[in-house]
Amino acid sequence: MSFEWPWQYNFPPFFTLQPNVDTRQKQLAAWCSLALSYCRHHKLYTLDVMEAQESPVFNNKKMERKLSIEAIQVVFEELRKKGEFSSWLDKNKSRCLVMWRRPEEWGKLIHQWVSRGAFPAHAGLSERRGGRKEFHGLEDWMLLRSLQALQTDGKAEIIIMDDGKGVKFF
Amino acid sequence: MDRFSWSNGLLEINETLVIQQRGIRLYDGDDKAKLDSGVALLSTHRLIWRDVKNHECCIAMPLSQIVFFEEQAAGIGKSAKIIIHLHATPANKETGPYQHSKYSFIKLSFKEHGQIEFHRRLTEEMTQKRWESTPASQPIPTATGSQTGRTRAVGIVGIERKIEEKRKETDKNISEAFEDLSKLMVKAKEMVELSRSIANKIKDKQGNITEDETIRFKSYLLSMGIADPVTRETHGSGTHYHMQLAKQLGDMLQVPLEERGGMMALTEVYCLVNRARGMELLSPEDLVNACKVFESLKLPLRLRVFDSGVMVVQLQSHSEEEMISSALDNVSCTIPNIMLTLTRFRRHAVLDTHLRKMSSHSRETSRFNALNSFRDVFGRLLLLQVSDKGSLTAEEFAKLLGLSVLLSKERLLLAEKMGHLCTDDSVEGLRFYPNLF
């Protein structure tokens, strides 16, 4: 399924950070949802800001407009503040994690999948991941966080084994 | 001062005028003489002084009386002077304004400057001492009388003599012819120069200034002499000067302001005012200071400063503003009514005033709702104009409304602040879009 761009994507002022406060809030809201849905669609979990500036989501080649680095950082900062959808990997805000699906939700999904019996209760991490398309490309850190979330819930337990980590589901 | 004698001021034969200077006050030694404002004429033979008010009062002194002279530089409140030290009074001196003086020097005070040139010429004359070589005599009506009794000589010497004679005769004729005119010349010279310079200025600017400015310029000519513009000389500096200037500006700017919809950027005002003045230009500081006192003098103009720092001069008690206010008060504030008033005053500076008042949230509760709807409608009007074209830059907007680029940009920015427009900032420039967010 090809990605559908929202109407704002073709509106030139969308790519300029608006000085008017009210307008800016609306603009940022639109950017946040666009960024998240794009990452969800392309299964992107980490983002490098410099590279992102060249990716089609922040760079509309047809209109010759692109979002500035500062503006991209503002967008992800907004995502972070709004509900932990993003978090910075470094102080300079050059790389960030994008959690278009929260760890808790991932955890739930995994648990459901496990409960349906696709895997034995014990399994290594990599096996977990390799299985379904849904989890295809899910990065380690994300998987770990989601499992940790499950652990807090009491639905799983992470076991340190000789050659890595394993998880036990309840 | 007792070296001077009464004179008729006419130049004599062989006497030529070297330089003249207005605004001379005479000092008998260190005391001010009653002769306080006149024209000093330096000729090859004499120093003449004529009273500017009473042309009959004219005194002269032979240059041979002068021992030496020196300059005295101008001080605070004092004009530059030339001090002339004199010989003792000759026995055969004719009567003059002073019978006796305890000083043997006089001073010429140059109230209107010119001392440098005068000094230079005086030095020249004193070195050349032309009065010794060409003795001036009283103008004789029949010039031919002097020719009789000349011994005719032949040869080179004779030819030389003839040439010399011819030269003297020509000289005499000329000075005779100009005798009567010399008085008139002194007066007319200044006037002619002035009117010539004004005429030149008009010619140079032909095609560059508008009709009413030309008319204004010509009216100045008619009243002979730039109608005494408010200068630092006439009114001094300081607040008094600025107040007078403000009054003059108030008169002058009425018509241009009306033409431009009641608002003009200060730079435009500066250009306009100085072009009309021609001479005695205003400095930017003076202009700004004069504009600042508009309010205190209750003049119908105001100086307004926008957020971006742009300064404009605006018509204050414009009758339309009162009309709009009264329209809001009396007429029911339905959108169509306000739209109607707005479309009529689309260009008016008044709208900007209201806009600014509203964006700073005036809390007159009785009119709050009215102002709100006013603001909405105004915003919508601006929005319509922008949406009509899809998007606008400040320059395009200016062309659309016939406003200056500066003011149109201000208006667009204000609309953006109110949320009706949003901006697209790119390498192509700043464009304004209707706020679709």
XYZ file of C-alpha atoms in Angstrom:
607
model
C 0.000 0.000 0.000
C 1.528 3.279 -1.018
C 1.798 6.016 1.517
C -0.883 8.681 1.357
C 0.259 12.181 1.985
C -1.975 14.528 3.964
C -3.145 17.786 2.339
C -0.643 19.807 4.341
C 2.195 18.078 2.568
C 1.387 20.068 -0.567
C 0.844 23.343 1.246
C 4.086 25.342 1.107
C 3.736 27.095 4.466
C 3.713 23.649 6.061
C 7.471 23.594 5.616
C 8.045 26.882 7.415
C 7.874 26.905 11.163
C 5.046 29.367 11.767
C 5.713 32.345 14.013
C 2.123 32.650 15.140
C 1.749 30.463 18.219
C -1.714 29.098 17.489
C -0.860 28.352 13.895
C 2.344 26.688 14.989
C 0.550 24.344 17.344
C -1.741 23.168 14.600
C 1.181 22.843 12.234
C 3.196 20.780 14.674
C 0.254 18.507 15.395
C -0.007 17.784 11.689
C 3.742 17.144 11.450
C 3.710 14.783 14.386
C 1.005 12.605 12.966
C 2.657 12.661 9.532
C 6.039 11.673 10.945
C 4.578 8.863 13.004
C 2.465 7.432 10.236
C 5.389 7.590 7.823
C 7.624 5.745 10.236
C 4.925 3.226 10.910
C 4.431 2.634 7.225
C 8.099 2.191 6.493
C 8.866 0.482 9.774
C 11.455 3.015 10.795
C 12.568 2.809 14.379
C 15.564 5.097 14.454
C 16.079 8.319 12.677
C 19.146 10.355 11.969
C 18.039 13.983 11.660
C 20.479 14.903 8.895
C 19.423 11.939 6.805
C 15.788 12.501 7.577
C 15.981 15.927 6.028
C 16.520 14.238 2.692
C 13.831 11.641 3.076
C 10.600 12.376 1.235
C 8.637 12.983 4.385
C 10.543 16.129 5.284
C 11.587 16.996 1.792
C 8.944 17.608 -0.793
C 10.986 17.516 -3.960
C 8.115 18.433 -6.215
C 7.415 21.661 -4.353
C 11.084 22.225 -3.589
C 10.362 22.757 0.053
C 12.006 21.030 2.934
C 11.792 21.311 6.656
C 14.843 22.798 8.305
C 16.973 20.807 10.741
C 15.792 22.925 13.640
C 12.198 22.379 12.663
C 12.680 18.599 12.454
C 14.177 18.643 15.905
C 11.212 20.663 17.124
C 8.835 18.101 15.641
C 10.513 15.169 17.382
C 10.824 17.081 20.589
C 7.117 17.668 20.389
C 6.588 13.946 19.843
C 8.664 13.223 22.892
C 6.763 15.651 25.023
C 3.375 14.609 23.834
C 3.542 11.003 24.820
C 6.975 9.553 24.591
C 6.635 8.709 20.945
C 10.225 9.671 20.461
C 13.345 9.890 22.486
C 16.736 11.361 21.779
C 19.747 9.160 21.567
C 22.215 11.977 22.134
C 22.387 15.414 23.575
C 22.896 17.115 20.233
C 19.554 15.818 19.064
C 21.009 14.304 15.932
C 19.538 10.818 16.331
C 16.297 9.709 17.828
C 14.174 6.658 18.377
C 10.707 6.662 16.970
C 8.162 4.707 18.847
C 5.183 4.820 16.597
C 3.995 1.933 18.632
C 4.593 2.109 22.302
C 6.583 -0.613 24.054
C 3.553 -1.552 26.046
C 1.580 -2.149 22.892
C 4.363 -4.164 21.396
C 4.473 -6.185 24.534
C 0.764 -6.864 24.291
C 1.083 -7.898 20.686
C 3.921 -10.276 21.467
C 2.055 -11.766 24.336
C -0.999 -12.337 22.167
C 1.063 -13.937 19.502
C 2.777 -16.155 21.980
C -0.487 -17.143 23.594
C -1.764 -18.317 20.261
C 0.965 -20.836 20.434
C 3.203 -19.925 17.562
C 6.205 -20.483 19.744
C 7.107 -22.489 22.764
C 7.062 -20.656 26.022
C 10.799 -20.480 26.083
C 12.512 -18.923 23.174
C 15.486 -16.872 22.291
C 15.018 -13.328 21.328
C 15.992 -13.717 17.731
C 13.518 -16.498 17.213
C 10.850 -14.326 18.627
C 11.524 -11.700 16.124
C 12.151 -13.721 13.062
C 8.678 -15.130 13.082
C 5.965 -12.823 12.039
C 5.948 -10.092 9.465
C 4.622 -7.781 12.058
C 7.836 -8.011 13.960
C 9.958 -7.949 10.905
C 12.723 -5.436 11.314
C 11.833 -4.739 14.897
C 15.025 -3.529 16.373
C 16.618 -5.007 19.411
C 16.153 -2.083 21.673
C 12.487 -1.871 20.838
C 11.983 -5.541 21.430
C 13.830 -5.287 24.686
C 11.762 -2.396 25.887
C 8.556 -4.113 25.009
C 9.615 -7.229 26.812
C 10.614 -5.141 29.778
C 7.160 -3.632 29.721
C 5.699 -7.109 29.759
C 7.996 -7.987 32.583
C 6.673 -5.101 34.631
C 3.235 -6.348 33.868
C 4.206 -9.696 35.081
C 3.480 -11.425 31.853
C 7.036 -12.361 30.957
C 10.472 -12.647 32.326
C 13.795 -11.955 30.737
C 16.386 -14.586 31.421
C 20.070 -14.016 30.963
C 21.483 -17.053 29.216
C 24.972 -17.921 28.126
C 24.681 -16.707 24.593
C 22.315 -13.862 25.080
C 18.959 -13.202 26.494
C 15.906 -15.342 26.537
C 12.393 -14.733 27.588
C 9.868 -16.784 29.371
C 6.210 -16.118 28.993
C 3.565 -16.752 31.515
C 35.527 106.508 13.206
C 36.303 110.123 12.683
C 38.308 109.271 9.602
C 35.134 108.676 7.690
C 33.487 111.372 5.628
C 30.048 111.606 4.232
C 29.887 110.447 0.718
C 27.362 109.873 -1.972
C 28.658 106.407 -2.467
C 29.248 106.835 -6.120
C 32.417 105.485 -7.530
C 34.669 108.030 -9.057
C 36.524 107.960 -12.278
C 39.301 105.394 -12.244
C 37.858 103.970 -9.128
C 36.591 100.426 -9.467
C 34.678 98.311 -7.066
C 36.670 95.406 -5.750
C 34.320 93.673 -3.353
C 31.261 94.391 -1.324
C 29.843 92.672 1.672
C 26.523 92.903 3.450
C 25.800 92.712 7.065
C 28.643 94.902 8.280
C 28.554 96.631 11.585
C 31.022 99.372 12.332
C 32.855 99.768 15.590
C 34.515 102.936 16.629
C 37.478 101.348 18.288
C 35.911 98.904 20.679
C 32.569 100.648 20.906
C 29.711 99.765 18.694
C 28.877 102.545 16.339
C 25.296 103.493 15.591
C 25.997 102.314 12.097
C 25.096 98.739 12.777
C 23.863 97.219 9.582
C 25.134 98.073 6.192
C 27.054 97.155 3.121
C 30.792 97.650 3.053
C 32.253 98.357 -0.334
C 35.893 98.121 -1.007
C 37.092 99.977 -4.019
C 40.554 100.608 -5.385
C 40.639 103.931 -3.579
C 38.300 103.891 -0.651
C 36.444 101.940 1.930
C 32.768 102.842 1.691
C 29.982 101.921 4.026
C 26.332 102.359 3.245
C 23.476 101.883 5.665
C 21.152 99.136 4.493
C 18.058 100.837 5.829
C 18.819 104.375 4.917
C 20.572 104.521 1.619
C 21.309 108.191 1.995
C 23.561 107.427 4.862
C 26.837 106.637 3.228
C 30.352 107.187 4.459
C 33.730 106.624 2.953
C 37.344 106.645 3.887
C 40.379 106.662 1.674
C 42.459 103.548 1.776
C 45.543 105.623 2.292
C 44.379 106.156 5.830
C 44.957 102.534 6.625
C 48.135 101.668 8.435
C 47.529 97.990 8.773
C 44.701 95.632 9.524
C 44.177 92.300 11.117
C 41.532 89.648 11.465
C 39.738 88.822 14.631
C 38.247 85.352 14.616
C 34.620 84.787 15.477
C 33.778 83.751 18.961
C 30.708 82.516 20.714
C 28.032 85.046 19.983
C 30.535 87.245 18.251
C 30.998 87.567 14.539
C 34.330 87.644 12.827
C 35.900 91.077 12.609
C 38.582 92.942 10.750
C 40.372 95.542 12.805
C 41.748 98.408 10.760
C 44.360 100.674 12.258
C 44.433 104.172 10.849
C 46.633 107.174 10.423
C 45.784 110.390 12.086
C 43.024 112.419 10.570
C 44.201 114.550 7.690
C 43.586 118.273 8.034
C 41.463 118.552 4.928
C 39.119 115.742 5.767
C 35.507 116.422 4.967
C 32.814 116.144 7.569
C 31.698 112.756 8.581
C 29.485 111.070 11.088
C 32.009 111.457 13.880
C 33.730 114.632 14.625
C 36.171 113.189 17.009
C 37.157 109.771 18.094
C 39.471 108.660 20.857
C 40.426 105.558 18.961
C 42.624 105.289 15.977
C 41.255 102.019 14.792
C 37.927 100.775 13.651
C 36.392 97.381 13.411
C 34.257 95.881 10.743
C 32.021 93.184 12.144
C 30.898 90.626 9.585
C 27.540 89.517 10.812
C 26.832 87.632 7.650
C 30.339 86.307 7.198
C 32.432 87.028 4.133
C 35.373 88.259 6.115
C 37.836 85.920 4.496
C 37.274 87.216 0.995
C 37.081 90.796 2.166
C 40.338 90.439 4.008
C 41.990 88.931 1.010
C 40.842 91.704 -1.278
C 41.790 94.372 1.193
C 45.248 92.858 1.411
C 45.472 92.926 -2.350
C 44.462 96.513 -2.550
C 46.783 97.563 0.195
C 49.703 95.882 -1.513
C 48.869 97.195 -4.927
C 47.995 100.644 -3.720
C 46.189 101.359 -6.909
C 44.924 104.635 -5.580
C 48.358 106.046 -5.916
C 48.781 105.164 -9.548
C 45.369 106.143 -10.782
C 44.276 109.193 -8.885
C 40.530 109.332 -8.670
C 38.951 112.626 -9.377
C 35.441 113.887 -9.112
C 33.344 112.746 -12.018
C 33.373 115.505 -14.583
C 30.359 115.657 -16.906
C 32.405 116.655 -19.897
C 35.113 114.152 -20.269
C 36.624 115.706 -23.305
C 37.952 118.663 -21.352
C 40.773 116.614 -20.007
C 41.991 115.861 -23.445
C 42.908 119.403 -24.385
C 46.454 120.526 -24.008
C 48.032 117.198 -24.660
C 51.214 117.411 -26.570
C 51.110 115.214 -29.541
C 54.094 113.040 -29.970
C 55.229 110.841 -32.779
C 56.998 107.584 -32.923
C 56.654 104.623 -30.697
C 56.183 106.753 -27.665
C 53.429 108.566 -29.417
C 51.689 105.370 -30.350
C 52.022 104.125 -26.832
C 50.602 107.345 -25.531
C 47.702 107.105 -27.912
C 46.915 103.605 -26.764
C 47.133 104.764 -23.198
C 44.784 107.625 -23.938
C 42.287 105.396 -25.602
C 42.343 103.049 -22.685
C 41.739 105.855 -20.235
C 38.911 107.190 -22.311
C 37.213 103.831 -22.514
C 37.620 103.451 -18.826
C 36.098 106.782 -18.178
C 33.178 106.152 -20.450
C 32.400 102.899 -18.812
C 32.512 104.258 -15.334
C 30.382 107.193 -16.416
C 27.843 104.906 -17.912
C 27.714 102.766 -14.843
C 27.675 105.511 -12.297
C 23.991 105.640 -11.919
C 23.631 101.962 -12.182
C 26.171 101.132 -9.551
C 23.737 101.821 -6.786
C 21.023 99.780 -8.395
C 23.470 97.040 -9.196
C 24.268 96.489 -5.604
C 20.656 95.735 -4.822
C 19.685 93.968 -7.958
C 22.661 91.639 -7.955
C 21.511 89.686 -4.984
C 17.949 89.402 -6.148
C 18.980 88.272 -9.572
C 21.253 85.588 -8.191
C 18.561 84.260 -5.940
C 15.896 84.053 -8.576
C 18.350 82.504 -10.987
C 19.235 79.751 -8.585
C 15.604 78.986 -7.926
C 14.830 78.951 -11.617
C 17.708 76.555 -12.186
C 16.481 74.277 -9.498
C 13.068 74.130 -11.076
C 14.557 73.432 -14.473
C 16.733 70.640 -13.137
C 13.863 68.945 -11.457
C 11.476 69.248 -14.354
C 9.660 65.977 -14.685
C 10.856 64.668 -11.360
C 8.464 66.500 -9.114
C 4.737 66.366 -9.133
C 2.404 69.120 -10.192
C 1.536 70.467 -6.829
C 5.159 70.595 -5.844
C 5.973 72.678 -8.889
C 3.165 75.011 -8.008
C 4.400 75.245 -4.485
C 7.899 76.001 -5.698
C 6.627 78.717 -7.959
C 4.605 80.228 -5.198
C 7.792 80.423 -3.231
C 9.399 82.305 -6.077
C 6.518 84.681 -6.177
C 6.791 85.521 -2.579
C 10.461 86.120 -3.358
C 12.784 84.054 -1.392
C 11.632 80.668 -0.253
C 9.014 82.138 2.015
C 11.428 82.239 4.882
C 11.735 78.541 5.667
C 12.108 77.711 9.282
C 15.827 77.533 9.735
C 18.118 77.428 12.645
C 18.998 81.054 11.955
C 15.473 82.308 12.051
C 14.178 80.358 14.960
C 17.194 79.013 16.703
C 17.567 75.391 17.644
C 15.841 73.440 20.314
C 12.232 72.789 20.993
C 11.019 76.108 19.657
C 12.555 75.268 16.323
C 11.006 71.833 16.302
C 7.641 73.227 17.174
C 7.712 75.714 14.364
C 8.921 73.029 12.044
C 6.150 70.735 13.138
C 3.595 73.412 12.345
C 5.067 73.910 8.907
C 5.094 70.171 8.308
C 1.521 69.921 9.431
C 0.459 72.364 6.750
C 2.622 70.868 4.101
C 1.814 67.217 4.558
C -1.963 67.420 4.564
C -2.423 67.020 0.848
C 0.210 64.314 0.203
C -1.125 62.299 3.124
C -4.663 62.428 1.810
C -3.462 61.225 -1.555
C -1.666 58.259 -0.045
C -4.508 57.083 2.080
C -3.564 58.906 5.240
C -0.240 57.234 5.931
C 3.304 57.834 4.733
C 6.558 56.231 5.755
C 8.931 58.677 7.401
C 11.470 58.221 4.628
C 8.895 59.348 2.086
C 8.099 62.383 4.197
C 11.780 63.243 4.410
C 12.216 63.083 0.658
C 9.082 65.071 -0.022
C 9.821 67.830 2.457
C 13.407 68.340 1.391
C 12.561 68.385 -2.278
C 9.958 71.051 -1.705
C 12.314 73.106 0.401
C 15.109 73.142 -2.138
C 17.399 75.057 0.145
C 17.766 74.879 3.883
C 17.256 71.137 4.001
C 16.129 69.270 7.059
C 18.253 66.701 8.743
C 16.619 63.378 9.602
C 16.997 64.085 13.311
C 15.185 67.372 13.017
C 12.388 65.701 11.127
C 11.940 62.989 13.712
C 12.032 65.472 16.569
C 9.515 67.683 14.838
C 7.223 64.704 14.275
C 7.428 63.807 17.938
C 5.886 67.092 18.962
C 2.858 66.698 16.688
C 0.746 65.406 19.490
C 1.621 68.077 22.007
C 0.828 70.768 19.482
C -2.523 69.132 18.769
C -1.721 68.908 15.100
C -3.733 66.466 13.023
C -0.694 64.321 12.371
C 0.878 61.552 14.367
C 4.124 59.650 14.321
C 3.501 55.924 14.705
C 6.084 53.235 15.211
C 5.308 49.689 14.133
C 6.646 46.591 15.873
C 9.260 46.116 13.223
C 10.569 49.614 13.901
C 9.103 51.216 10.798
C 8.030 54.811 11.466
C 5.161 56.421 9.669
C 3.380 59.732 9.742
C -0.322 59.321 9.887
C -3.355 61.545 9.712
C -4.863 61.471 13.147
C -8.246 63.022 13.357
C -9.258 61.845 9.975
C -12.922 62.317 9.483
C -13.258 58.731 8.282
C -11.948 57.364 11.538
C -14.629 59.165 13.422
C -17.104 57.913 10.871
C -16.045 54.330 11.412
C -16.181 54.685 15.183
C -19.592 56.234 15.023
C -20.695 53.620 12.526
C -19.707 50.950 14.967
C -21.467 52.647 17.822
C -24.694 53.576 16.168
C -25.290 51.157 13.398
C -25.976 47.588 14.315
C -22.803 45.641 14.010
C -23.921 43.228 11.405
C -21.240 41.827 9.240
C -22.584 43.303 6.009
C -22.517 46.809 7.472
C -18.994 46.531 8.628
C -17.967 44.981 5.340
C -19.438 47.968 3.574
C -17.525 50.504 5.621
C -14.394 48.446 5.291
C -14.456 48.100 1.562
C -14.708 51.825 1.288
C -11.667 52.459 3.413
C -9.671 49.495 2.264
C -6.578 51.511 1.754
C -6.839 53.650 4.789
C -4.297 53.988 7.452
C -7.205 54.056 9.840
C -7.611 50.338 9.413
C -4.071 49.778 10.551
C -4.705 51.875 13.637
C -7.731 49.812 14.473
C -5.900 46.616 13.734
C -3.176 47.499 16.129
C -5.599 48.565 18.778
C -7.344 45.258 18.492
C -4.270 43.113 18.433
C -3.247 44.700 21.697
C -6.624 43.606 23.020
C -8.514 46.681 23.950
C -10.824 45.837 26.755
C -13.524 48.433 26.334
C -16.195 45.960 27.123
C -18.962 48.050 25.732
C -17.368 47.844 22.328
C -15.548 44.589 22.750
C -17.955 42.531 20.739
C -18.120 45.139 18.066
C -14.376 45.224 17.815
C -14.168 41.466 17.721
C -16.527 41.186 14.832
C -14.725 44.095 13.227
C -11.478 42.257 13.607
C -12.873 39.068 12.203
C -14.318 40.824 9.249
C -11.176 42.762 8.572
C -9.179 39.610 8.757
C -11.597 37.958 6.447
C -11.341 40.783 3.999
C -7.587 40.468 3.951
C -8.000 36.743 3.688
C -10.244 37.166 0.692
C -7.691 39.316 -1.003
C -4.975 36.748 -0.404
C -7.082 33.699 -1.201
C -8.177 35.313 -4.384
C -4.643 35.139 -5.603
C -3.761 31.901 -3.844
C -0.796 33.404 -2.143
C 0.825 36.810 -2.028
C 4.175 38.351 -1.374
C 4.385 41.775 0.215
C 5.326 43.318 -3.113
C 2.345 41.813 -4.918
C 0.046 42.967 -2.171
C 1.457 46.462 -2.404
C 0.794 46.533 -6.113
C -2.696 45.238 -5.575
C -3.659 47.901 -3.085
C -1.520 50.729 -4.372
C 0.284 50.992 -1.065
C 3.983 51.200 -0.419
C 5.739 47.872 0.029
C 6.656 48.715 3.584
C 3.100 49.320 4.655
C 1.669 46.344 2.833
C 4.204 44.110 4.556
C 3.176 45.551 7.903
C -0.440 44.822 7.176
C 0.277 41.250 6.113
C 2.388 40.639 9.189
C -0.361 41.958 11.391
C -2.835 39.637 9.741
C -0.453 36.785 10.359
C -0.195 37.733 13.988
C -3.949 37.578 14.195
C -3.898 34.135 12.675
C -5.602 34.829 9.396
C -2.547 34.212 7.311
C 0.427 31.916 7.451
C 3.857 32.369 5.941
C 5.970 30.345 3.607
C 9.604 31.268 4.024
C 11.899 29.876 1.381
C 14.734 30.901 -0.906
C 12.095 32.335 -3.193
C 11.069 34.856 -0.594
C 8.332 35.371 1.945
C 4.849 34.486 0.726
C 1.624 34.796 2.622
C -1.031 32.114 2.380
C -4.475 31.953 3.872
C -4.167 30.086 7.118
C -5.574 26.683 6.268
C -4.167 25.042 9.385
